[in-house]
Amino acid sequence: MKPTKTKPAADHSTEEKIKNAARSVFHKKGYAATRTRDIAEEAGINLALLNYYFRSKEKLFDIIMTETMQGFLTSIMEILNDEKTTFEKKIEIIVGNYIDLLIEQPDIPLFVLSELRANPETLVSRISNKKVLMKSVFIMQFQQQIKAGKIAPIHPLHFIMNMLGMVVFPFVGSPMLKSIGDLKQKEFDELMQQRKKLIPKWVNAMLKIK
Amino acid sequence: MKPTKTKPAADHSTEEKIKNAARSVFHKKGYAATRTRDIAEEAGINLALLNYYFRSKEKLFDIIMTETMQGFLTSIMEILNDEKTTFEKKIEIIVGNYIDLLIEQPDIPLFVLSELRANPETLVSRISNKKVLMKSVFIMQFQQQIKAGKIAPIHPLHFIMNMLGMVVFPFVGSPMLKSIGDLKQKEFDELMQQRKKLIPKWVNAMLKIK
DNA sequence: AAGTATTTTAATCATTTGATTAAAAAGATA
DNA sequence: TATCTTTTTAATCAAATGATTAAAATACTT
């Protein structure tokens, strides 16, 4: 019989193998370009097992996508809402953590952004509480800095765009950047390491510009 | 008989209709998620005509991709290699032109970046002369500014990543950004207009940081 | 207008692909 | 061990999809 909706055993080896393979292939090729056979092969299992454990390609994808977003968002929201760290310190931590994460899983941003474009309604709702980021301690601290005249009065989204842009874009565009800069993977990674220290400095310099 | 390899008439209406539809659909959904039937429907033509004029989905895609990259690169390379404009002026022009382009064709970056990920070798060669950007007048001017001590000595790619990141990322991530910022399209576009003036200022401030 | 070439259409093919099924294999239970 | 349950496999299905074909419609040439 087929597995019940309530998971029988948490770490069932085959189920995990399939999920790991699915994560890898979906992240690399996206939903549309992924064949369930690709996943089965990557997992080293019979194709039918995929449907046996996950019912359909779409259901499997939804699980992977949810987990991916979850892992991506919860960690950052904790940082953003930490009352104890200063605004500047938060920038350092976020930039550092994100770059570390992206060095290990460089396919995630393009994966998320592509699927978000293909399916804005569904996925945006998964971020749930839309305004949760804009009401974070981080943004409050940003507003306070403006009131205190310490940084220029700009829309917080400008700031988000700049920071995310500088952190994420290099990974999204890495094939192009490595090509035009004639960089090997190692040299690229070195630049990313540098950016962990540089971006916070740059961001702070920008914030002072009126 | 089928059309010869040397185009018979440049603006053949049907051929153009197909290409326009293909450009629109490919840009929006990417290669894998696009069905030739989608293109035919969008163009209002019989499916067989697509193969009659372009032989295959792949050949049609190659044409669209080449034209897209071409239009994207040639315009920018002209700006980058203009001997008459200063370094700072070039930044203004590039940022302004790119943002204007992206407001009109916001799907292009994610399209290019996604297909580049799916097919790095092929597409990177299409950018041809790899080092063409790194040997542009723009980069030479950048190096001179460093020598003159006017800007901090960083790898030019950092600078490219920052500028492109700030310009391109908002469009790549617009569904997410509009959602978390609770912005309508019009408000989003207003932010983009502001960025045409802001980004050059920010970039210049960053460049001064040691 | 007649004849020829080009363009367009409807029908159809062949392959790919997500999914199912029935049976075999492996595992658990008594 | 015998019986039942769960997992795995091979074979197959049905729908989707890229592509082709033969005929019809249109345009062009003389």
Short mmCIF file of C-alpha atoms in Angstrom, two decimals, chain B:
data_model
loop_
_atom_site.label_atom_id
_atom_site.label_comp_id
_atom_site.label_asym_id
_atom_site.label_seq_id
_atom_site.Cartn_x
_atom_site.Cartn_y
_atom_site.Cartn_z
CA MET B 1 8.60 25.39 -51.27
CA LYS B 2 10.26 26.30 -48.09
CA PRO B 3 12.11 29.59 -47.68
CA THR B 4 15.77 29.48 -48.62
CA LYS B 5 18.48 30.07 -46.09
CA THR B 6 19.13 33.54 -47.47
CA LYS B 7 16.12 35.47 -46.32
CA PRO B 8 13.85 36.23 -49.28
CA ALA B 9 12.14 39.34 -47.94
CA ALA B 10 13.34 41.06 -44.80
CA ASP B 11 10.04 41.97 -43.22
CA HIS B 12 7.83 39.12 -44.30
CA SER B 13 4.81 39.76 -42.16
CA THR B 14 4.17 36.21 -41.00
CA GLU B 15 7.80 35.60 -40.21
CA GLU B 16 7.89 38.78 -38.17
CA LYS B 17 4.69 37.89 -36.36
CA ILE B 18 6.21 34.57 -35.33
CA LYS B 19 9.44 36.15 -34.22
CA ASN B 20 7.66 38.77 -32.17
CA ALA B 21 5.48 36.15 -30.52
CA ALA B 22 8.48 33.92 -29.92
CA ARG B 23 10.44 36.77 -28.38
CA SER B 24 7.56 37.59 -26.07
CA VAL B 25 6.89 34.03 -24.94
CA PHE B 26 10.51 32.95 -24.66
CA HIS B 27 11.38 36.05 -22.66
CA LYS B 28 8.49 35.48 -20.30
CA LYS B 29 8.63 31.70 -19.82
CA GLY B 30 12.08 30.59 -20.90
CA TYR B 31 12.95 27.86 -23.39
CA ALA B 32 11.87 24.77 -21.47
CA ALA B 33 8.49 26.09 -20.35
CA THR B 34 7.60 27.41 -23.80
CA ARG B 35 5.46 25.25 -26.11
CA THR B 36 5.64 25.90 -29.81
CA ARG B 37 1.86 25.97 -29.63
CA ASP B 38 2.08 28.91 -27.20
CA ILE B 39 4.07 30.83 -29.78
CA ALA B 40 1.73 29.90 -32.61
CA GLU B 41 -1.28 31.01 -30.61
CA GLU B 42 0.37 34.25 -29.53
CA ALA B 43 1.25 34.93 -33.16
CA GLY B 44 -2.20 33.94 -34.37
CA ILE B 45 -0.82 31.49 -36.91
CA ASN B 46 -1.00 27.80 -37.66
CA LEU B 47 1.51 25.75 -35.71
CA ALA B 48 3.02 24.29 -38.86
CA LEU B 49 4.05 27.74 -40.03
CA LEU B 50 6.51 27.98 -37.21
CA ASN B 51 8.39 24.98 -38.54
CA TYR B 52 7.89 26.15 -42.11
CA TYR B 53 9.71 29.39 -41.42
CA PHE B 54 12.15 28.39 -38.69
CA ARG B 55 12.59 24.63 -39.00
CA SER B 56 12.53 23.94 -35.26
CA LYS B 57 11.85 25.39 -31.84
CA GLU B 58 15.55 25.36 -31.13
CA LYS B 59 16.52 27.28 -34.27
CA LEU B 60 13.86 29.88 -33.54
CA PHE B 61 15.09 30.17 -29.99
CA ASP B 62 18.68 30.63 -31.13
CA ILE B 63 17.62 33.51 -33.34
CA ILE B 64 15.72 35.20 -30.52
CA MET B 65 18.53 34.66 -28.06
CA THR B 66 21.18 36.01 -30.43
CA GLU B 67 19.14 39.10 -31.23
CA THR B 68 18.38 39.67 -27.56
CA MET B 69 22.01 39.48 -26.54
CA GLN B 70 23.05 41.59 -29.50
CA GLY B 71 20.66 44.41 -28.73
CA PHE B 72 21.74 44.21 -25.15
CA LEU B 73 25.48 44.26 -25.69
CA THR B 74 26.20 46.39 -28.73
CA SER B 75 24.51 49.46 -27.28
CA ILE B 76 26.40 49.17 -24.03
CA MET B 77 29.76 48.52 -25.64
CA GLU B 78 29.46 51.73 -27.62
CA ILE B 79 28.97 53.66 -24.42
CA LEU B 80 31.79 51.86 -22.66
CA ASN B 81 34.23 52.59 -25.44
CA ASP B 82 33.38 56.23 -26.01
CA GLU B 83 36.68 58.08 -25.60
CA LYS B 84 35.02 61.43 -25.09
CA THR B 85 32.95 60.81 -21.99
CA THR B 86 34.44 60.74 -18.52
CA PHE B 87 34.31 57.75 -16.21
CA GLU B 88 31.63 59.32 -14.05
CA LYS B 89 29.55 60.35 -17.02
CA LYS B 90 29.67 56.82 -18.39
CA ILE B 91 28.23 55.50 -15.16
CA GLU B 92 25.33 57.92 -15.42
CA ILE B 93 24.62 57.01 -19.03
CA ILE B 94 24.86 53.27 -18.52
CA VAL B 95 22.67 53.24 -15.45
CA GLY B 96 20.10 55.51 -17.08
CA ASN B 97 20.00 53.60 -20.34
CA TYR B 98 19.83 50.20 -18.68
CA ILE B 99 17.03 51.16 -16.34
CA ASP B 100 15.05 52.65 -19.22
CA LEU B 101 15.56 49.47 -21.20
CA LEU B 102 14.54 47.28 -18.30
CA ILE B 103 11.42 49.27 -17.56
CA GLU B 104 10.31 48.50 -21.11
CA GLN B 105 11.56 44.91 -21.22
CA PRO B 106 11.73 43.71 -17.63
CA ASP B 107 11.83 40.03 -18.57
CA ILE B 108 15.16 40.17 -20.34
CA PRO B 109 17.58 39.77 -17.43
CA LEU B 110 15.99 36.70 -15.89
CA PHE B 111 15.58 35.24 -19.36
CA VAL B 112 19.24 35.73 -20.23
CA LEU B 113 20.53 34.64 -16.85
CA SER B 114 18.36 31.52 -16.76
CA GLU B 115 19.32 30.36 -20.22
CA LEU B 116 22.92 31.17 -19.46
CA ARG B 117 22.75 28.86 -16.49
CA ALA B 118 21.11 26.12 -18.56
CA ASN B 119 23.68 26.46 -21.29
CA PRO B 120 26.82 28.27 -20.19
CA GLU B 121 29.22 27.10 -22.90
CA THR B 122 27.10 27.98 -25.91
CA LEU B 123 25.94 31.31 -24.72
CA VAL B 124 29.13 32.53 -23.21
CA SER B 125 30.81 32.03 -26.56
CA ARG B 126 28.13 34.20 -28.06
CA ILE B 127 29.42 37.09 -25.99
CA SER B 128 32.48 36.29 -28.09
CA ASN B 129 35.70 38.04 -27.24
CA LYS B 130 35.58 37.33 -23.59
CA LYS B 131 37.89 40.09 -22.56
CA VAL B 132 36.19 42.71 -24.64
CA LEU B 133 34.53 44.29 -21.65
CA MET B 134 37.59 44.13 -19.44
CA LYS B 135 39.58 45.92 -22.11
CA SER B 136 37.06 48.66 -22.75
CA VAL B 137 37.83 52.34 -22.35
CA PHE B 138 35.57 52.27 -19.32
CA ILE B 139 37.73 49.76 -17.47
CA MET B 140 40.88 51.60 -18.53
CA GLN B 141 39.45 54.76 -17.04
CA PHE B 142 38.62 52.82 -13.92
CA GLN B 143 42.23 51.67 -13.60
CA GLN B 144 43.46 55.22 -14.14
CA GLN B 145 41.25 56.51 -11.35
CA ILE B 146 42.82 53.95 -9.06
CA LYS B 147 46.33 54.95 -10.11
CA ALA B 148 45.47 58.59 -9.53
CA GLY B 149 44.32 57.65 -6.06
CA LYS B 150 40.82 58.92 -6.74
CA ILE B 151 39.12 55.62 -6.04
CA ALA B 152 40.00 52.63 -3.90
CA PRO B 153 41.97 49.79 -5.48
CA ILE B 154 39.47 46.99 -5.97
CA HIS B 155 39.02 44.39 -8.65
CA PRO B 156 37.03 45.94 -11.51
CA LEU B 157 34.62 43.01 -11.30
CA HIS B 158 33.54 44.13 -7.84
CA PHE B 159 32.54 47.37 -9.40
CA ILE B 160 30.74 45.68 -12.31
CA MET B 161 28.92 43.38 -9.90
CA ASN B 162 27.81 46.28 -7.75
CA MET B 163 26.58 48.45 -10.55
CA LEU B 164 24.84 45.63 -12.42
CA GLY B 165 23.51 44.24 -9.19
CA MET B 166 21.89 47.48 -8.19
CA VAL B 167 20.51 48.09 -11.67
CA VAL B 168 19.41 44.60 -12.62
CA PHE B 169 18.42 42.93 -9.38
CA PRO B 170 15.28 45.01 -8.76
CA PHE B 171 13.90 43.77 -12.08
CA VAL B 172 14.93 40.20 -11.56
CA GLY B 173 13.33 40.21 -8.14
CA SER B 174 10.42 42.50 -8.86
CA PRO B 175 7.62 40.07 -7.94
CA MET B 176 9.23 39.50 -4.56
CA LEU B 177 10.12 43.14 -4.02
CA LYS B 178 6.71 44.40 -5.01
CA SER B 179 5.18 41.89 -2.65
CA ILE B 180 7.28 42.60 0.43
CA GLY B 181 7.08 46.35 -0.20
CA ASP B 182 3.38 46.20 -1.03
CA LEU B 183 3.99 48.21 -4.19
CA LYS B 184 1.85 48.62 -7.28
CA GLN B 185 3.56 48.58 -10.66
CA LYS B 186 3.42 52.37 -10.82
CA GLU B 187 5.10 52.81 -7.47
CA PHE B 188 7.73 50.30 -8.44
CA ASP B 189 8.44 52.21 -11.64
CA GLU B 190 8.74 55.41 -9.65
CA LEU B 191 11.42 53.82 -7.50
CA MET B 192 13.22 52.76 -10.67
CA GLN B 193 13.11 56.32 -11.95
CA GLN B 194 14.63 57.52 -8.70
CA ARG B 195 17.37 54.94 -9.04
CA LYS B 196 18.53 56.42 -12.32
CA LYS B 197 19.83 59.38 -10.34
CA LEU B 198 20.60 57.61 -7.09
CA ILE B 199 22.70 54.69 -8.29
CA PRO B 200 25.44 56.83 -9.87
CA LYS B 201 25.73 58.74 -6.62
CA TRP B 202 25.85 55.57 -4.58
CA VAL B 203 28.38 53.96 -6.87
CA ASN B 204 30.66 56.95 -6.64
CA ALA B 205 30.42 56.99 -2.87
CA MET B 206 31.30 53.30 -2.75
CA LEU B 207 34.30 53.73 -4.97
CA LYS B 208 35.86 56.14 -2.50
CA ILE B 209 35.78 53.64 0.37
CA LYS B 210 39.10 52.01 1.14
#
